[in-house]
Amino acid sequence: MAVLLRRKFVCRILNPLAVSGAPKNLRTSCGTWKRIFQAARVPDTEKVSITSMYLTGDAKLWWRSRLSDDASANRERIETWEVLKKELKDQFLPCNTSWLARESLRNLKHTGTVREFVKEFSSLMLDVRDMSEEDKLFNFMAGLKPWAQTELRRQGVKDLPTHCCGRSFG
């Protein structure tokens, strides 16, 4: 009974994201699912079956094929959330995600509002785990329009959080 109530709570009340296999969706979904599982205290034994109900598109096709292949090859089924998450990422995320994000950061230019630029920059930074604060600020400043760079220098910004969370301009 508790299992059924927990499943209804997770599926109806928390209204989790579908997992499509698209790279951006996959990263967002995995983080959301992790928080949902923690909040609902979902046991490890239920996480895979609950998540599999929300697979859509290519992820759903991959899951059906994987189940079929596992059965025909007498291979162990995916039974834990950590293994499922790793398999989904291996299947749908490029292996050079960090490199691609760094390349996109290098090419990112401030063309709209500062807020839009900050949002896009922050989104790309989600895929870069090992960049120094100095390099983050350098990449951020390099993409800004000259007037915005000048304003940040005038304000004496020394790190990214000072700009993103503190003073604003434009």
GROMACS .gro file of N, CA and C in nm:
model
  510
    1MET      N    1   0.082  -0.120   0.000
    1MET     CA    2   0.000   0.000   0.000
    1MET      C    3   0.087   0.127   0.000
    2ALA      N    4   0.191   0.127   0.082
    2ALA     CA    5   0.279   0.245   0.089
    2ALA      C    6   0.347   0.270  -0.045
    3VAL      N    7   0.383   0.160  -0.113
    3VAL     CA    8   0.449   0.174  -0.244
    3VAL      C    9   0.354   0.240  -0.343
    4LEU      N   10   0.230   0.198  -0.344
    4LEU     CA   11   0.130   0.255  -0.435
    4LEU      C   12   0.105   0.402  -0.406
    5LEU      N   13   0.093   0.437  -0.279
    5LEU     CA   14   0.072   0.577  -0.242
    5LEU      C   15   0.192   0.663  -0.281
    6ARG      N   16   0.312   0.612  -0.259
    6ARG     CA   17   0.433   0.687  -0.295
    6ARG      C   18   0.438   0.709  -0.445
    7ARG      N   19   0.405   0.606  -0.521
    7ARG     CA   20   0.406   0.617  -0.667
    7ARG      C   21   0.305   0.721  -0.714
    8LYS      N   22   0.185   0.721  -0.655
    8LYS     CA   23   0.083   0.820  -0.691
    8LYS      C   24   0.131   0.960  -0.655
    9PHE      N   25   0.195   0.973  -0.538
    9PHE     CA   26   0.248   1.102  -0.495
    9PHE      C   27   0.351   1.153  -0.595
   10VAL      N   28   0.445   1.069  -0.632
   10VAL     CA   29   0.550   1.109  -0.726
   10VAL      C   30   0.490   1.141  -0.862
   11CYS      N   31   0.402   1.055  -0.910
   11CYS     CA   32   0.351   1.067  -1.047
   11CYS      C   33   0.247   1.178  -1.064
   12ARG      N   34   0.164   1.200  -0.965
   12ARG     CA   35   0.056   1.297  -0.983
   12ARG      C   36   0.083   1.431  -0.917
   13ILE      N   37   0.129   1.427  -0.796
   13ILE     CA   38   0.145   1.552  -0.722
   13ILE      C   39   0.271   1.625  -0.762
   14LEU      N   40   0.383   1.555  -0.772
   14LEU     CA   41   0.509   1.621  -0.805
   14LEU      C   42   0.522   1.650  -0.954
   15ASN      N   43   0.444   1.580  -1.036
   15ASN     CA   44   0.442   1.605  -1.180
   15ASN      C   45   0.583   1.617  -1.240
   16PRO      N   46   0.659   1.508  -1.235
   16PRO     CA   47   0.798   1.516  -1.281
   16PRO      C   48   0.809   1.533  -1.432
   17LEU      N   49   0.930   1.570  -1.476
   17LEU     CA   50   0.958   1.589  -1.618
   17LEU      C   51   0.967   1.457  -1.692
   18ALA      N   52   0.922   1.459  -1.815
   18ALA     CA   53   0.945   1.344  -1.903
   18ALA      C   54   1.092   1.345  -1.943
   19VAL      N   55   1.146   1.227  -1.967
   19VAL     CA   56   1.286   1.214  -2.009
   19VAL      C   57   1.286   1.174  -2.155
   20SER      N   58   1.329   1.265  -2.243
   20SER     CA   59   1.319   1.240  -2.387
   20SER      C   60   1.448   1.187  -2.450
   21GLY      N   61   1.559   1.211  -2.385
   21GLY     CA   62   1.687   1.173  -2.445
   21GLY      C   63   1.760   1.290  -2.507
   22ALA      N   64   1.691   1.403  -2.527
   22ALA     CA   65   1.759   1.522  -2.577
   22ALA      C   66   1.857   1.568  -2.470
   23PRO      N   67   1.980   1.603  -2.508
   23PRO     CA   68   2.082   1.635  -2.407
   23PRO      C   69   2.039   1.735  -2.300
   24LYS      N   70   1.981   1.846  -2.339
   24LYS     CA   71   1.943   1.947  -2.240
   24LYS      C   72   1.833   1.893  -2.149
   25ASN      N   73   1.735   1.823  -2.208
   25ASN     CA   74   1.627   1.764  -2.130
   25ASN      C   75   1.682   1.660  -2.034
   26LEU      N   76   1.777   1.580  -2.079
   26LEU     CA   77   1.831   1.473  -1.997
   26LEU      C   78   1.902   1.529  -1.874
   27ARG      N   79   1.983   1.632  -1.892
   27ARG     CA   80   2.053   1.692  -1.778
   27ARG      C   81   1.953   1.750  -1.678
   28THR      N   82   1.854   1.821  -1.728
   28THR     CA   83   1.753   1.882  -1.641
   28THR      C   84   1.672   1.774  -1.571
   29SER      N   85   1.628   1.675  -1.646
   29SER     CA   86   1.545   1.569  -1.591
   29SER      C   87   1.615   1.492  -1.481
   30CYS      N   88   1.740   1.457  -1.502
   30CYS     CA   89   1.814   1.379  -1.402
   30CYS      C   90   1.824   1.455  -1.270
   31GLY      N   91   1.850   1.583  -1.277
   31GLY     CA   92   1.856   1.664  -1.155
   31GLY      C   93   1.721   1.673  -1.086
   32THR      N   94   1.616   1.690  -1.165
   32THR     CA   95   1.481   1.699  -1.109
   32THR      C   96   1.441   1.568  -1.044
   33TRP      N   97   1.467   1.458  -1.113
   33TRP     CA   98   1.432   1.326  -1.059
   33TRP      C   99   1.506   1.300  -0.928
   34LYS      N  100   1.632   1.337  -0.922
   34LYS     CA  101   1.709   1.316  -0.799
   34LYS      C  102   1.642   1.388  -0.681
   35ARG      N  103   1.602   1.514  -0.702
   35ARG     CA  104   1.537   1.590  -0.595
   35ARG      C  105   1.400   1.531  -0.560
   36ILE      N  106   1.326   1.486  -0.660
   36ILE     CA  107   1.195   1.424  -0.634
   36ILE      C  108   1.213   1.297  -0.552
   37PHE      N  109   1.308   1.214  -0.590
   37PHE     CA  110   1.331   1.090  -0.517
   37PHE      C  111   1.370   1.118  -0.372
   38GLN      N  112   1.450   1.220  -0.350
   38GLN     CA  113   1.489   1.256  -0.213
   38GLN      C  114   1.369   1.307  -0.135
   39ALA      N  115   1.292   1.397  -0.195
   39ALA     CA  116   1.177   1.457  -0.127
   39ALA      C  117   1.070   1.352  -0.093
   40ALA      N  118   1.048   1.259  -0.183
   40ALA     CA  119   0.944   1.158  -0.164
   40ALA      C  120   0.997   1.033  -0.094
   41ARG      N  121   1.127   1.034  -0.065
   41ARG     CA  122   1.192   0.918   0.000
   41ARG      C  123   1.163   0.788  -0.075
   42VAL      N  124   1.182   0.794  -0.205
   42VAL     CA  125   1.157   0.678  -0.290
   42VAL      C  126   1.271   0.578  -0.271
   43PRO      N  127   1.240   0.453  -0.239
   43PRO     CA  128   1.345   0.352  -0.223
   43PRO      C  129   1.414   0.323  -0.356
   44ASP      N  130   1.540   0.286  -0.349
   44ASP     CA  131   1.618   0.257  -0.469
   44ASP      C  132   1.549   0.154  -0.558
   45THR      N  133   1.481   0.060  -0.498
   45THR     CA  134   1.417  -0.047  -0.575
   45THR      C  135   1.304   0.003  -0.665
   46GLU      N  136   1.250   0.121  -0.638
   46GLU     CA  137   1.138   0.174  -0.717
   46GLU      C  138   1.179   0.280  -0.819
   47LYS      N  139   1.297   0.336  -0.805
   47LYS     CA  140   1.337   0.451  -0.887
   47LYS      C  141   1.340   0.420  -1.036
   48VAL      N  142   1.390   0.303  -1.074
   48VAL     CA  143   1.400   0.269  -1.216
   48VAL      C  144   1.261   0.252  -1.277
   49SER      N  145   1.172   0.182  -1.207
   49SER     CA  146   1.039   0.160  -1.265
   49SER      C  147   0.960   0.291  -1.274
   50ILE      N  148   0.975   0.379  -1.176
   50ILE     CA  149   0.905   0.507  -1.181
   50ILE      C  150   0.959   0.592  -1.295
   51THR      N  151   1.092   0.601  -1.305
   51THR     CA  152   1.153   0.682  -1.411
   51THR      C  153   1.114   0.628  -1.548
   52SER      N  154   1.114   0.497  -1.564
   52SER     CA  155   1.086   0.438  -1.696
   52SER      C  156   0.945   0.473  -1.745
   53MET      N  157   0.854   0.503  -1.654
   53MET     CA  158   0.719   0.544  -1.694
   53MET      C  159   0.720   0.681  -1.761
   54TYR      N  160   0.824   0.760  -1.737
   54TYR     CA  161   0.831   0.895  -1.791
   54TYR      C  162   0.927   0.909  -1.908
   55LEU      N  163   0.977   0.799  -1.959
   55LEU     CA  164   1.062   0.805  -2.077
   55LEU      C  165   0.975   0.831  -2.199
   56THR      N  166   1.021   0.921  -2.287
   56THR     CA  167   0.948   0.952  -2.409
   56THR      C  168   1.044   0.953  -2.527
   57GLY      N  169   0.990   0.952  -2.646
   57GLY     CA  170   1.071   0.966  -2.767
   57GLY      C  171   1.182   0.864  -2.777
   58ASP      N  172   1.302   0.912  -2.810
   58ASP     CA  173   1.417   0.823  -2.828
   58ASP      C  174   1.453   0.748  -2.700
   59ALA      N  175   1.434   0.811  -2.586
   59ALA     CA  176   1.466   0.745  -2.459
   59ALA      C  177   1.374   0.625  -2.437
   60LYS      N  178   1.248   0.639  -2.472
   60LYS     CA  179   1.153   0.529  -2.457
   60LYS      C  180   1.189   0.414  -2.552
   61LEU      N  181   1.223   0.448  -2.677
   61LEU     CA  182   1.264   0.345  -2.773
   61LEU      C  183   1.390   0.273  -2.724
   62TRP      N  184   1.486   0.352  -2.674
   62TRP     CA  185   1.609   0.292  -2.622
   62TRP      C  186   1.577   0.198  -2.507
   63TRP      N  187   1.490   0.237  -2.415
   63TRP     CA  188   1.456   0.156  -2.299
   63TRP      C  189   1.391   0.024  -2.341
   64ARG      N  190   1.296   0.031  -2.433
   64ARG     CA  191   1.231  -0.092  -2.481
   64ARG      C  192   1.332  -0.186  -2.545
   65SER      N  193   1.420  -0.131  -2.628
   65SER     CA  194   1.525  -0.213  -2.692
   65SER      C  195   1.618  -0.272  -2.587
   66ARG      N  196   1.653  -0.191  -2.489
   66ARG     CA  197   1.744  -0.236  -2.384
   66ARG      C  198   1.683  -0.352  -2.306
   67LEU      N  199   1.555  -0.341  -2.271
   67LEU     CA  200   1.488  -0.449  -2.198
   67LEU      C  201   1.486  -0.577  -2.281
   68SER      N  202   1.454  -0.562  -2.408
   68SER     CA  203   1.450  -0.677  -2.498
   68SER      C  204   1.588  -0.739  -2.515
   69ASP      N  205   1.689  -0.654  -2.536
   69ASP     CA  206   1.827  -0.703  -2.551
   69ASP      C  207   1.877  -0.771  -2.425
   70ASP      N  208   1.843  -0.714  -2.309
   70ASP     CA  209   1.885  -0.773  -2.182
   70ASP      C  210   1.828  -0.914  -2.167
   71ALA      N  211   1.701  -0.928  -2.203
   71ALA     CA  212   1.634  -1.058  -2.190
   71ALA      C  213   1.694  -1.160  -2.286
   72SER      N  214   1.715  -1.120  -2.411
   72SER     CA  215   1.766  -1.215  -2.510
   72SER      C  216   1.914  -1.249  -2.488
   73ALA      N  217   1.990  -1.159  -2.428
   73ALA     CA  218   2.133  -1.184  -2.406
   73ALA      C  219   2.160  -1.237  -2.265
   74ASN      N  220   2.054  -1.263  -2.190
   74ASN     CA  221   2.069  -1.305  -2.050
   74ASN      C  222   2.157  -1.209  -1.971
   75ARG      N  223   2.144  -1.082  -2.002
   75ARG     CA  224   2.222  -0.978  -1.934
   75ARG      C  225   2.139  -0.926  -1.818
   76GLU      N  226   2.207  -0.884  -1.712
   76GLU     CA  227   2.139  -0.831  -1.596
   76GLU      C  228   2.062  -0.704  -1.632
   77ARG      N  229   1.940  -0.694  -1.582
   77ARG     CA  230   1.859  -0.574  -1.606
   77ARG      C  231   1.913  -0.457  -1.527
   78ILE      N  232   1.881  -0.338  -1.573
   78ILE     CA  233   1.916  -0.217  -1.499
   78ILE      C  234   1.823  -0.210  -1.378
   79GLU      N  235   1.882  -0.211  -1.259
   79GLU     CA  236   1.800  -0.216  -1.138
   79GLU      C  237   1.817  -0.096  -1.047
   80THR      N  238   1.918  -0.011  -1.073
   80THR     CA  239   1.938   0.104  -0.985
   80THR      C  240   1.931   0.235  -1.064
   81TRP      N  241   1.894   0.339  -0.994
   81TRP     CA  242   1.883   0.471  -1.054
   81TRP      C  243   2.018   0.517  -1.107
   82GLU      N  244   2.124   0.495  -1.031
   82GLU     CA  245   2.257   0.538  -1.073
   82GLU      C  246   2.298   0.472  -1.205
   83VAL      N  247   2.270   0.344  -1.219
   83VAL     CA  248   2.305   0.273  -1.343
   83VAL      C  249   2.218   0.325  -1.458
   84LEU      N  250   2.088   0.344  -1.433
   84LEU     CA  251   1.999   0.396  -1.538
   84LEU      C  252   2.045   0.534  -1.583
   85LYS      N  253   2.076   0.620  -1.488
   85LYS     CA  254   2.121   0.756  -1.521
   85LYS      C  255   2.249   0.750  -1.604
   86LYS      N  256   2.343   0.666  -1.565
   86LYS     CA  257   2.469   0.653  -1.639
   86LYS      C  258   2.444   0.601  -1.780
   87GLU      N  259   2.359   0.500  -1.793
   87GLU     CA  260   2.328   0.442  -1.925
   87GLU      C  261   2.260   0.545  -2.015
   88LEU      N  262   2.166   0.622  -1.960
   88LEU     CA  263   2.100   0.726  -2.039
   88LEU      C  264   2.200   0.831  -2.086
   89LYS      N  265   2.287   0.873  -1.995
   89LYS     CA  266   2.388   0.974  -2.032
   89LYS      C  267   2.484   0.919  -2.135
   90ASP      N  268   2.528   0.794  -2.117
   90ASP     CA  269   2.618   0.732  -2.215
   90ASP      C  270   2.553   0.724  -2.352
   91GLN      N  271   2.424   0.695  -2.353
   91GLN     CA  272   2.351   0.678  -2.478
   91GLN      C  273   2.322   0.811  -2.548
   92PHE      N  274   2.285   0.913  -2.472
   92PHE     CA  275   2.232   1.034  -2.533
   92PHE      C  276   2.318   1.160  -2.522
   93LEU      N  277   2.413   1.162  -2.430
   93LEU     CA  278   2.498   1.281  -2.420
   93LEU      C  279   2.628   1.257  -2.495
   94PRO      N  280   2.673   1.357  -2.567
   94PRO     CA  281   2.802   1.339  -2.635
   94PRO      C  282   2.912   1.321  -2.530
   95CYS      N  283   3.012   1.240  -2.563
   95CYS     CA  284   3.119   1.213  -2.467
   95CYS      C  285   3.207   1.336  -2.445
   96ASN      N  286   3.200   1.430  -2.534
   96ASN     CA  287   3.282   1.550  -2.523
   96ASN      C  288   3.198   1.672  -2.486
   97THR      N  289   3.103   1.653  -2.397
   97THR     CA  290   3.011   1.760  -2.358
   97THR      C  291   3.084   1.884  -2.308
   98SER      N  292   3.182   1.864  -2.222
   98SER     CA  293   3.257   1.977  -2.167
   98SER      C  294   3.328   2.054  -2.277
   99TRP      N  295   3.389   1.982  -2.369
   99TRP     CA  296   3.461   2.046  -2.479
   99TRP      C  297   3.365   2.128  -2.565
  100LEU      N  298   3.250   2.068  -2.597
  100LEU     CA  299   3.150   2.138  -2.678
  100LEU      C  300   3.098   2.264  -2.607
  101ALA      N  301   3.079   2.253  -2.476
  101ALA     CA  302   3.032   2.369  -2.400
  101ALA      C  303   3.137   2.480  -2.400
  102ARG      N  304   3.264   2.442  -2.384
  102ARG     CA  305   3.372   2.542  -2.387
  102ARG      C  306   3.379   2.611  -2.523
  103GLU      N  307   3.359   2.532  -2.628
  103GLU     CA  308   3.359   2.590  -2.763
  103GLU      C  309   3.243   2.688  -2.779
  104SER      N  310   3.127   2.650  -2.728
  104SER     CA  311   3.010   2.738  -2.735
  104SER      C  312   3.032   2.864  -2.652
  105LEU      N  313   3.098   2.850  -2.537
  105LEU     CA  314   3.129   2.967  -2.454
  105LEU      C  315   3.219   3.064  -2.530
  106ARG      N  316   3.317   3.008  -2.599
  106ARG     CA  317   3.411   3.091  -2.675
  106ARG      C  318   3.337   3.170  -2.784
  107ASN      N  319   3.233   3.110  -2.840
  107ASN     CA  320   3.159   3.175  -2.950
  107ASN      C  321   3.037   3.255  -2.903
  108LEU      N  322   3.004   3.246  -2.775
  108LEU     CA  323   2.886   3.314  -2.722
  108LEU      C  324   2.906   3.465  -2.725
  109LYS      N  325   2.810   3.535  -2.783
  109LYS     CA  326   2.816   3.681  -2.792
  109LYS      C  327   2.690   3.743  -2.735
  110HIS      N  328   2.706   3.852  -2.668
  110HIS     CA  329   2.598   3.930  -2.609
  110HIS      C  330   2.528   4.007  -2.722
  111THR      N  331   2.412   3.958  -2.763
  111THR     CA  332   2.339   4.023  -2.873
  111THR      C  333   2.205   4.078  -2.828
  112GLY      N  334   2.147   4.018  -2.726
  112GLY     CA  335   2.018   4.064  -2.676
  112GLY      C  336   2.037   4.139  -2.545
  113THR      N  337   1.956   4.102  -2.447
  113THR     CA  338   1.968   4.165  -2.316
  113THR      C  339   2.080   4.098  -2.237
  114VAL      N  340   2.127   4.168  -2.135
  114VAL     CA  341   2.229   4.111  -2.047
  114VAL      C  342   2.173   3.988  -1.978
  115ARG      N  343   2.048   3.995  -1.938
  115ARG     CA  344   1.983   3.882  -1.871
  115ARG      C  345   1.984   3.757  -1.960
  116GLU      N  346   1.953   3.774  -2.088
  116GLU     CA  347   1.956   3.661  -2.183
  116GLU      C  348   2.097   3.605  -2.196
  117PHE      N  349   2.195   3.694  -2.200
  117PHE     CA  350   2.335   3.650  -2.210
  117PHE      C  351   2.375   3.571  -2.086
  118VAL      N  352   2.340   3.623  -1.968
  118VAL     CA  353   2.372   3.554  -1.842
  118VAL      C  354   2.306   3.417  -1.839
  119LYS      N  355   2.181   3.409  -1.883
  119LYS     CA  356   2.109   3.281  -1.884
  119LYS      C  357   2.178   3.179  -1.975
  120GLU      N  358   2.214   3.221  -2.095
  120GLU     CA  359   2.280   3.130  -2.190
  120GLU      C  360   2.418   3.089  -2.138
  121PHE      N  361   2.492   3.184  -2.084
  121PHE     CA  362   2.624   3.156  -2.029
  121PHE      C  363   2.612   3.055  -1.914
  122SER      N  364   2.518   3.078  -1.825
  122SER     CA  365   2.498   2.989  -1.710
  122SER      C  366   2.458   2.849  -1.755
  123SER      N  367   2.375   2.841  -1.857
  123SER     CA  368   2.334   2.712  -1.911
  123SER      C  369   2.453   2.634  -1.966
  124LEU      N  370   2.539   2.701  -2.039
  124LEU     CA  371   2.659   2.635  -2.093
  124LEU      C  372   2.753   2.592  -1.981
  125MET      N  373   2.763   2.673  -1.877
  125MET     CA  374   2.854   2.641  -1.767
  125MET      C  375   2.813   2.515  -1.691
  126LEU      N  376   2.688   2.474  -1.704
  126LEU     CA  377   2.645   2.351  -1.638
  126LEU      C  378   2.723   2.229  -1.687
  127ASP      N  379   2.775   2.238  -1.809
  127ASP     CA  380   2.849   2.126  -1.867
  127ASP      C  381   3.000   2.137  -1.846
  128VAL      N  382   3.044   2.243  -1.780
  128VAL     CA  383   3.187   2.262  -1.756
  128VAL      C  384   3.210   2.253  -1.606
  129ARG      N  385   3.282   2.152  -1.564
  129ARG     CA  386   3.300   2.127  -1.421
  129ARG      C  387   3.431   2.181  -1.364
  130ASP      N  388   3.530   2.201  -1.447
  130ASP     CA  389   3.663   2.227  -1.394
  130ASP      C  390   3.725   2.358  -1.443
  131MET      N  391   3.646   2.462  -1.452
  131MET     CA  392   3.698   2.591  -1.497
  131MET      C  393   3.721   2.680  -1.376
  132SER      N  394   3.835   2.745  -1.372
  132SER     CA  395   3.866   2.834  -1.260
  132SER      C  396   3.773   2.956  -1.263
  133GLU      N  397   3.759   3.020  -1.149
  133GLU     CA  398   3.675   3.140  -1.140
  133GLU      C  399   3.728   3.249  -1.233
  134GLU      N  400   3.860   3.259  -1.241
  134GLU     CA  401   3.920   3.360  -1.328
  134GLU      C  402   3.885   3.334  -1.474
  135ASP      N  403   3.891   3.207  -1.516
  135ASP     CA  404   3.856   3.173  -1.655
  135ASP      C  405   3.707   3.193  -1.682
  136LYS      N  406   3.623   3.164  -1.581
  136LYS     CA  407   3.479   3.189  -1.598
  136LYS      C  408   3.454   3.337  -1.625
  137LEU      N  409   3.517   3.422  -1.542
  137LEU     CA  410   3.500   3.566  -1.560
  137LEU      C  411   3.555   3.611  -1.694
  138PHE      N  412   3.671   3.558  -1.733
  138PHE     CA  413   3.731   3.594  -1.861
  138PHE      C  414   3.637   3.560  -1.976
  139ASN      N  415   3.584   3.438  -1.977
  139ASN     CA  416   3.492   3.396  -2.084
  139ASN      C  417   3.364   3.480  -2.083
  140PHE      N  418   3.315   3.509  -1.965
  140PHE     CA  419   3.194   3.590  -1.953
  140PHE      C  420   3.218   3.729  -2.012
  141MET      N  421   3.325   3.792  -1.968
  141MET     CA  422   3.357   3.928  -2.015
  141MET      C  423   3.383   3.930  -2.166
  142ALA      N  424   3.450   3.827  -2.216
  142ALA     CA  425   3.486   3.822  -2.359
  142ALA      C  426   3.363   3.821  -2.448
  143GLY      N  427   3.252   3.767  -2.399
  143GLY     CA  428   3.131   3.760  -2.480
  143GLY      C  429   3.045   3.884  -2.474
  144LEU      N  430   3.070   3.969  -2.376
  144LEU     CA  431   2.987   4.089  -2.358
  144LEU      C  432   3.017   4.196  -2.461
  145LYS      N  433   2.919   4.281  -2.484
  145LYS     CA  434   2.939   4.399  -2.569
  145LYS      C  435   3.037   4.492  -2.496
  146PRO      N  436   3.113   4.572  -2.571
  146PRO     CA  437   3.212   4.661  -2.508
  146PRO      C  438   3.157   4.750  -2.397
  147TRP      N  439   3.038   4.805  -2.415
  147TRP     CA  440   2.983   4.892  -2.311
  147TRP      C  441   2.960   4.816  -2.181
  148ALA      N  442   2.917   4.688  -2.192
  148ALA     CA  443   2.892   4.606  -2.073
  148ALA      C  444   3.024   4.569  -2.005
  149GLN      N  445   3.125   4.538  -2.084
  149GLN     CA  446   3.258   4.510  -2.028
  149GLN      C  447   3.309   4.632  -1.950
  150THR      N  448   3.295   4.749  -2.011
  150THR     CA  449   3.341   4.873  -1.947
  150THR      C  450   3.269   4.895  -1.814
  151GLU      N  451   3.139   4.873  -1.814
  151GLU     CA  452   3.061   4.893  -1.691
  151GLU      C  453   3.104   4.796  -1.581
  152LEU      N  454   3.128   4.671  -1.616
  152LEU     CA  455   3.172   4.574  -1.515
  152LEU      C  456   3.310   4.611  -1.460
  153ARG      N  457   3.397   4.655  -1.547
  153ARG     CA  458   3.531   4.697  -1.501
  153ARG      C  459   3.519   4.820  -1.410
  154ARG      N  460   3.430   4.912  -1.446
  154ARG     CA  461   3.408   5.030  -1.364
  154ARG      C  462   3.359   4.991  -1.225
  155GLN      N  463   3.274   4.887  -1.218
  155GLN     CA  464   3.221   4.840  -1.090
  155GLN      C  465   3.323   4.758  -1.012
  156GLY      N  466   3.434   4.723  -1.077
  156GLY     CA  467   3.539   4.647  -1.008
  156GLY      C  468   3.506   4.501  -0.987
  157VAL      N  469   3.427   4.444  -1.076
  157VAL     CA  470   3.389   4.303  -1.063
  157VAL      C  471   3.513   4.215  -1.077
  158LYS      N  472   3.532   4.126  -0.978
  158LYS     CA  473   3.650   4.039  -0.977
  158LYS      C  474   3.614   3.891  -0.997
  159ASP      N  475   3.486   3.859  -0.981
  159ASP     CA  476   3.444   3.721  -1.003
  159ASP      C  477   3.301   3.719  -1.056
  160LEU      N  478   3.262   3.606  -1.110
  160LEU     CA  479   3.131   3.595  -1.174
  160LEU      C  480   3.014   3.610  -1.077
  161PRO      N  481   3.018   3.546  -0.959
  161PRO     CA  482   2.904   3.562  -0.868
  161PRO      C  483   2.877   3.707  -0.830
  162THR      N  484   2.982   3.790  -0.822
  162THR     CA  485   2.962   3.931  -0.789
  162THR      C  486   2.871   3.995  -0.892
  163HIS      N  487   2.893   3.961  -1.019
  163HIS     CA  488   2.809   4.020  -1.124
  163HIS      C  489   2.671   3.955  -1.128
  164CYS      N  490   2.669   3.823  -1.135
  164CYS     CA  491   2.542   3.752  -1.157
  164CYS      C  492   2.445   3.768  -1.041
  165CYS      N  493   2.497   3.774  -0.920
  165CYS     CA  494   2.409   3.777  -0.803
  165CYS      C  495   2.406   3.913  -0.735
  166GLY      N  496   2.501   3.995  -0.766
  166GLY     CA  497   2.512   4.122  -0.695
  166GLY      C  498   2.464   4.238  -0.777
  167ARG      N  499   2.556   4.329  -0.801
  167ARG     CA  500   2.524   4.452  -0.875
  167ARG      C  501   2.476   4.420  -1.016
  168SER      N  502   2.396   4.506  -1.068
  168SER     CA  503   2.349   4.485  -1.206
  168SER      C  504   2.376   4.609  -1.289
  169PHE      N  505   2.358   4.595  -1.416
  169PHE     CA  506   2.380   4.706  -1.508
  169PHE      C  507   2.293   4.687  -1.629
  170GLY      N  508   2.283   4.790  -1.712
  170GLY     CA  509   2.210   4.781  -1.840
  170GLY      C  510   2.070   4.749  -1.820
   0.00000   0.00000   0.00000
